[in-house]
Tab-separated table of C-alpha atoms in Angstrom:
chain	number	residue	atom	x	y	z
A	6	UNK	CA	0.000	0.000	0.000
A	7	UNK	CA	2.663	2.605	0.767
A	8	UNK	CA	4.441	2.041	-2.458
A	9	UNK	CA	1.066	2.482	-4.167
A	10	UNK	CA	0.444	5.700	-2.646
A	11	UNK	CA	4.108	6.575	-3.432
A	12	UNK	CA	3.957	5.990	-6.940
A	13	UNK	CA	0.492	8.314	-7.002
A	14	UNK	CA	2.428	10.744	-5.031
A	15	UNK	CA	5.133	10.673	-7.783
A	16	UNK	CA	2.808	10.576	-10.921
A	17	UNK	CA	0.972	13.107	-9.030
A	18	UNK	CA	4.325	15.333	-9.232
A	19	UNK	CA	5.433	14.275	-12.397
A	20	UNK	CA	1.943	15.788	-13.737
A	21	UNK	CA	2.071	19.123	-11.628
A	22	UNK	CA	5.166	19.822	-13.439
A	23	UNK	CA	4.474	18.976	-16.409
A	24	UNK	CA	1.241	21.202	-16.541
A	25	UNK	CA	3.489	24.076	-15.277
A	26	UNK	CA	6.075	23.669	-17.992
A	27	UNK	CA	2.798	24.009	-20.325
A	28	UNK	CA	1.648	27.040	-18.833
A	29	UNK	CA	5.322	28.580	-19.325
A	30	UNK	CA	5.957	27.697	-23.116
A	31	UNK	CA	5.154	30.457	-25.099
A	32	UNK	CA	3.132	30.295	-28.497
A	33	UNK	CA	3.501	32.967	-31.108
A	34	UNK	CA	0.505	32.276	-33.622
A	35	UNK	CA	1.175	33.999	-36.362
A	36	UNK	CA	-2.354	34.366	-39.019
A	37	UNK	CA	-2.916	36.079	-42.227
A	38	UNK	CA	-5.856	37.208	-43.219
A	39	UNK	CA	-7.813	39.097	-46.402
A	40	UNK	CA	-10.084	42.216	-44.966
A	41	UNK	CA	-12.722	44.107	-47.193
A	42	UNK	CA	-12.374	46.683	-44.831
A	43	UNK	CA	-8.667	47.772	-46.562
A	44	UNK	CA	-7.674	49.049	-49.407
A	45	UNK	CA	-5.483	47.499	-52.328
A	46	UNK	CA	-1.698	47.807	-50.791
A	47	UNK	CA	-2.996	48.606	-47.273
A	48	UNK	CA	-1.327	46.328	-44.717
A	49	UNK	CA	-1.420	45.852	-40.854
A	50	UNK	CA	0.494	44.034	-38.524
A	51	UNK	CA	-1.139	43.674	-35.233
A	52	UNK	CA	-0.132	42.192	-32.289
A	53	UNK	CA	-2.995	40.637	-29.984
A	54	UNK	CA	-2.456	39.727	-26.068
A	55	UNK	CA	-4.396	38.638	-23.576
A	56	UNK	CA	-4.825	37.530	-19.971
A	57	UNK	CA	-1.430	37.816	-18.904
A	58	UNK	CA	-2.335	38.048	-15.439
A	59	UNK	CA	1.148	37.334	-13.434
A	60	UNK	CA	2.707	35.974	-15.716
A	61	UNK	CA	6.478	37.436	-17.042
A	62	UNK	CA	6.546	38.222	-20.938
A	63	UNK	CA	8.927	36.355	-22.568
A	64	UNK	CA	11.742	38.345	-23.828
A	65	UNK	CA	13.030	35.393	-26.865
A	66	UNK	CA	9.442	35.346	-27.711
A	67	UNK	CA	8.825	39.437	-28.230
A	68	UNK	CA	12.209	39.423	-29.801
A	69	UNK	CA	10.925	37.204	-33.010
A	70	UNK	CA	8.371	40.125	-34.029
A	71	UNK	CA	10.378	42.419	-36.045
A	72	UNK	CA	7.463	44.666	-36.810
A	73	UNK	CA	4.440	45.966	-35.222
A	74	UNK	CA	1.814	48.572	-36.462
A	75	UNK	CA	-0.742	48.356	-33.960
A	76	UNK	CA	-0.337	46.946	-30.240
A	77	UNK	CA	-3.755	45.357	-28.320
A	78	UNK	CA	-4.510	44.228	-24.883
A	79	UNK	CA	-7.609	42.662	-24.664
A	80	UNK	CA	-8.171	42.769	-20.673
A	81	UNK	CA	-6.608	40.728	-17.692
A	82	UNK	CA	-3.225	42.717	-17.974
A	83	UNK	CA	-2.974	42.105	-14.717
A	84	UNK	CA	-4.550	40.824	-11.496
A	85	UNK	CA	-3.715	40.758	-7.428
A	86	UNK	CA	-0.604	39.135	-7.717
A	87	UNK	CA	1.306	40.980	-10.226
A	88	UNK	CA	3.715	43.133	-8.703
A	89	UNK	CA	4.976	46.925	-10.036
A	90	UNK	CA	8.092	45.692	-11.680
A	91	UNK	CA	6.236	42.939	-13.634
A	92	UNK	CA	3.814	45.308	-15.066
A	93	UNK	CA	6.274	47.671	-16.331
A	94	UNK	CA	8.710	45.064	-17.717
A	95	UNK	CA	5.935	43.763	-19.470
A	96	UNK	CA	4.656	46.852	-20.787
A	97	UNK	CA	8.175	47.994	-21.805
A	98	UNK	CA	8.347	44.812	-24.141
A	99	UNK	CA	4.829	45.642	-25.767
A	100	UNK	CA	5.755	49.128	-26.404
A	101	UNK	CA	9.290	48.367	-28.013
A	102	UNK	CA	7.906	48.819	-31.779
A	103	UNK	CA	6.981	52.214	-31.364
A	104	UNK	CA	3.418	51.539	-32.261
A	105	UNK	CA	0.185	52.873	-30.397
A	106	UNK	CA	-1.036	50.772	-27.557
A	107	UNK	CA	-4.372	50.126	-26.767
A	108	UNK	CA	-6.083	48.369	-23.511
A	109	UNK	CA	-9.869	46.775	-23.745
A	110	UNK	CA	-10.151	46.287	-19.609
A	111	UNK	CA	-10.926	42.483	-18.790
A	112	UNK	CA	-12.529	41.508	-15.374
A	113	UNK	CA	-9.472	40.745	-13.026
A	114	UNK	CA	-7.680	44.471	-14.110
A	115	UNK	CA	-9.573	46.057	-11.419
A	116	UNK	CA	-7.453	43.759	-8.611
A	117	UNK	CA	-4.846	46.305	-9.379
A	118	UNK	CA	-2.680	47.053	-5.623
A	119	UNK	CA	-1.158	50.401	-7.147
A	120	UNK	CA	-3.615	52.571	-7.641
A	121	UNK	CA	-5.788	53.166	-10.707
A	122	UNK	CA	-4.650	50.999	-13.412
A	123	UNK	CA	-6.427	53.091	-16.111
A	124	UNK	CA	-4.180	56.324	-14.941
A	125	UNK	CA	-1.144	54.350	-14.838
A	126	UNK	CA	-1.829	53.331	-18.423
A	127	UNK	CA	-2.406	56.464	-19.524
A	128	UNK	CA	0.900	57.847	-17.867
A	129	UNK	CA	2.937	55.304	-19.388
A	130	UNK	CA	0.923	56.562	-23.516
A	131	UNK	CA	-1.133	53.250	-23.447
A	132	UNK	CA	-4.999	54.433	-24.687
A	133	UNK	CA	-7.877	52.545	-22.272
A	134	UNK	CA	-10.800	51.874	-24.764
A	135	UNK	CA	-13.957	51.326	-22.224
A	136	UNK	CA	-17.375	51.415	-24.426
A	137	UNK	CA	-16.290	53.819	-27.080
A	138	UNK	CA	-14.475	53.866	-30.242
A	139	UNK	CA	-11.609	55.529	-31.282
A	140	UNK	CA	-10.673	56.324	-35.122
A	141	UNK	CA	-6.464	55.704	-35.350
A	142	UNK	CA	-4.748	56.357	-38.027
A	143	UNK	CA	-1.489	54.309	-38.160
A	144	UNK	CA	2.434	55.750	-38.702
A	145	UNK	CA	1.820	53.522	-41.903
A	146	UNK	CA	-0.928	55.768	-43.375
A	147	UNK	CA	-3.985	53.239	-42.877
A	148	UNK	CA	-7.402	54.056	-40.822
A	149	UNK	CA	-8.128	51.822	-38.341
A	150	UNK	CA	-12.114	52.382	-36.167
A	151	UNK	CA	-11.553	50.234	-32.918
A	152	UNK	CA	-14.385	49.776	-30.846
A	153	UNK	CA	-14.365	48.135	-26.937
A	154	UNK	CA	-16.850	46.847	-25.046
A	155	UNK	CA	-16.334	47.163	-21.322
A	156	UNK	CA	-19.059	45.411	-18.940
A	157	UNK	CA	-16.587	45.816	-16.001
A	158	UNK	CA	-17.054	49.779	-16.485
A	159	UNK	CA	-13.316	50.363	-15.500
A	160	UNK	CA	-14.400	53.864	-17.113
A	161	UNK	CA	-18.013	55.745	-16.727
A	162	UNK	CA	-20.265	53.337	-18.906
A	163	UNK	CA	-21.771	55.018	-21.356
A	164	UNK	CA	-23.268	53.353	-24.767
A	165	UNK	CA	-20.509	52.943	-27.598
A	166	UNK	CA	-20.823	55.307	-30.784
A	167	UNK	CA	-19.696	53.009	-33.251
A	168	UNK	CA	-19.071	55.444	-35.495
A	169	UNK	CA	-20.551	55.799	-38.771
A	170	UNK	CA	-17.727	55.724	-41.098
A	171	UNK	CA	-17.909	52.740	-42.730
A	172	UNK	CA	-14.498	53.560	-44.473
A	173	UNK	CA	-11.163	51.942	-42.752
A	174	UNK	CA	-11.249	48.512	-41.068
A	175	UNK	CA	-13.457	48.195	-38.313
A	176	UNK	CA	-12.019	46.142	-35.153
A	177	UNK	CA	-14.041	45.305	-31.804
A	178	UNK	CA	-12.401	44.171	-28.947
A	179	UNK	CA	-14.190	42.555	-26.322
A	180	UNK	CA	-12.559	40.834	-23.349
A	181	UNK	CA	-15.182	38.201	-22.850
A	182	UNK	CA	-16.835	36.474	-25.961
A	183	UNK	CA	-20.072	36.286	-24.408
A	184	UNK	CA	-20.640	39.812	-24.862
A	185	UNK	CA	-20.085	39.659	-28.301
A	186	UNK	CA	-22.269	36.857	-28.999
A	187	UNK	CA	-24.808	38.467	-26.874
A	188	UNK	CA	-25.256	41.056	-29.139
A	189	UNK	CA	-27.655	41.638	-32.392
A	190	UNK	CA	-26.323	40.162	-35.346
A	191	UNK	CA	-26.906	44.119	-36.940
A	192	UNK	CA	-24.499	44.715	-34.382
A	193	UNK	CA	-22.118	42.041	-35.261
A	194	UNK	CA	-21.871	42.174	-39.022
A	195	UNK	CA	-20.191	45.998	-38.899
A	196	UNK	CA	-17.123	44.534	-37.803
A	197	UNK	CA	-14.367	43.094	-39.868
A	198	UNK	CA	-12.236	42.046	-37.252
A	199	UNK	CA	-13.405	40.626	-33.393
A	200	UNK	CA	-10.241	39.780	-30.699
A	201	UNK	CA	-11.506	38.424	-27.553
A	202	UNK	CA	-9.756	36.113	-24.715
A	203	UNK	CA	-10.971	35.679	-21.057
A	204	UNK	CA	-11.330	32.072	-21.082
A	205	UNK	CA	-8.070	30.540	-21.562
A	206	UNK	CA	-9.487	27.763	-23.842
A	207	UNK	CA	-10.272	25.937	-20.548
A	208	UNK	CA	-6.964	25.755	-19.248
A	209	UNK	CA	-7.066	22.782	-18.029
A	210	UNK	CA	-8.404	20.089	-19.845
A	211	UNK	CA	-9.104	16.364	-18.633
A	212	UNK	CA	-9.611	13.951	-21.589
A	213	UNK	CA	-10.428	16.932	-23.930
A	214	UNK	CA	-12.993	18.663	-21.390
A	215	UNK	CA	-12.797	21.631	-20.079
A	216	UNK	CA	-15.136	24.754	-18.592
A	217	UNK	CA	-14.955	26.402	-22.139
A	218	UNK	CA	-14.472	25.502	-25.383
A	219	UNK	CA	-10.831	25.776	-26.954
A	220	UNK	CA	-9.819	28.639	-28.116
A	221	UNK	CA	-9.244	29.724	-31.982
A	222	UNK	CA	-10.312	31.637	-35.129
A	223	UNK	CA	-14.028	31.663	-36.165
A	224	UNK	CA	-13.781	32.825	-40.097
A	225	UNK	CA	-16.625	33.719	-42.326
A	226	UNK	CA	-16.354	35.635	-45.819
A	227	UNK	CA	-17.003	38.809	-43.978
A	228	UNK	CA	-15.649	38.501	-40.560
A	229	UNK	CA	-12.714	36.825	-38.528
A	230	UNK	CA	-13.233	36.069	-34.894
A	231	UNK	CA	-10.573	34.972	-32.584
A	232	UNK	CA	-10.896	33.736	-28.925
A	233	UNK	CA	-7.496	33.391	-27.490
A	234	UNK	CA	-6.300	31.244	-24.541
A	235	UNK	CA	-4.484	33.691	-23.253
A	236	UNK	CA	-0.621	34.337	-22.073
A	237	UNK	CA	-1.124	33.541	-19.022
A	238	UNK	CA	-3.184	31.594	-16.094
A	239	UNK	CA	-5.348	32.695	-13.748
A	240	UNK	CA	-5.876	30.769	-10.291
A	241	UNK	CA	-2.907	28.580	-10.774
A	242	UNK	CA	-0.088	28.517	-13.513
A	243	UNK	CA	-0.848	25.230	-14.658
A	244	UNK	CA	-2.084	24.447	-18.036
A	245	UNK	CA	-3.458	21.066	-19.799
A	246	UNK	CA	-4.551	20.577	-23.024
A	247	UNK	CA	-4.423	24.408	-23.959
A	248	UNK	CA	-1.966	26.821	-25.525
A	249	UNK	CA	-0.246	30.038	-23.737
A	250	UNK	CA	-0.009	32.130	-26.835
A	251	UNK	CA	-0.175	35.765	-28.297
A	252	UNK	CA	-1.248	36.486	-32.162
A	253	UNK	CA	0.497	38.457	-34.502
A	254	UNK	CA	-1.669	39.276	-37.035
A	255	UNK	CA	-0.871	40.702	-40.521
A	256	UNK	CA	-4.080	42.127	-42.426
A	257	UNK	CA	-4.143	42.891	-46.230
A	258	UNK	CA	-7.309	43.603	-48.667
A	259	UNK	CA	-9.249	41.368	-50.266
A	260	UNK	CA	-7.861	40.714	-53.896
């Protein structure tokens, strides 16, 4: 009996590890894809994070990007563990391209220890979207409308323009995908582009089950949808059957 309970104890381990050296090993998921919402010639390269929680950015990782137009954080930055230093070394490594950075709150941002994390954002030039849009115009010449949905009302809620220019590619950023799917399909169909996260694909996974669905891309002849499962863990850094990964995403028109 004892060396039965041993060798659990030892599997047991063994499998604790093993989930943590998941959790750790980065994926850069690199995608392609055709928009009708740019022009012949236009191009973006867009990076996509999300719930990195307390987890360190990888340094080898960031280094393999060698270009970056447009920088989103779709929510769970950060949560009660994540210390001062790890925020800003983070942040330092998303802000190395010299591109604009923009942060779509998720629901564990407002565990924040420092002080408001939507004024330190702003202090450091990243641009909190909370239930409004913002029209950007890229150092590369291209028009970007990016909308954000915010049901944790880091910011004073109000109702989302959405504004009416239907010109430029038009990119929604919702931390959770329920509140996408939630909404009319009117609603929906404006947007070219949807980046969402929040559920880590499951994180962990027993024989292919999990709390959520994997993550991925949803792709239709008029829109792409991605859930990601997230850079990092939440509750404990162990991972099983899921990815730790960030998306860089290059964008062209539709031939």
């Amino acid at each position: 009996m004892v060396w039965i309970l041993l060798m659990v104890l030892i599997v047991g381990v063994m499998l604790l590890g093993f989930m943590y050296v998941l959790s750790e090993n980065d994926h850069l998921q690199e995608k392609q894809l055709d928009c009708k919402g740019l022009d012949t010639h236009q191009r973006i390269q867009l990076l996509f994070i999300s719930d990195i929680h307390n987890r360190k950015l990888n340094e080898t990782t960031f280094s393999k990007i060698s270009t970056v137009d447009l920088v989103i954080i779709g929510g769970d930055f950060v949560d009660k563990r994540t210390s001062y230093e790890r925020f800003m070394h983070n942040l330092s490594l998303l802000k190395q391209w010299g591109a604009p950075v923009y942060f779509i709150p998720g629901n564990n941002d407002h565990e924040w220890r420092y002080g408001s994390f939507l004024d330190e954002l702003m202090k450091e030039e990243v641009i909190p979207l909370s239930n409004e849009d913002e029209f950007v115009e890229l150092p590369n010449g291209t028009p970007v409308v990016l909308s954000a949905l915010d049901p944790y009302f880091m910011k004073p809620n109000r109702n989302a323009s959405y504004l009416e220019d239907e010109k430029g590619l038009q990119i929604l950023c919702v931390h959770d995908p329920y509140v996408f799917n939630r909404m009319t399909q009117e609603a929906k169909d404006r947007f070219d582009i949807v980046l969402s996260g929040h559920t880590h694909g499951g994180q962990i996974r027993i024989f292919g089950f999990g709390p959520y669905e994997r993550g991925g891309w949803q792709i239709s002849e008029n829109q792409a949808m991605l859930v990601s499962e997230g850079y990092g863990t939440s509750l404990m850094p162990l991972r099983l059957g899921t990815k730790a990964e960030c998306h860089w995403i290059e964008l062209t028109s539709k031939k």
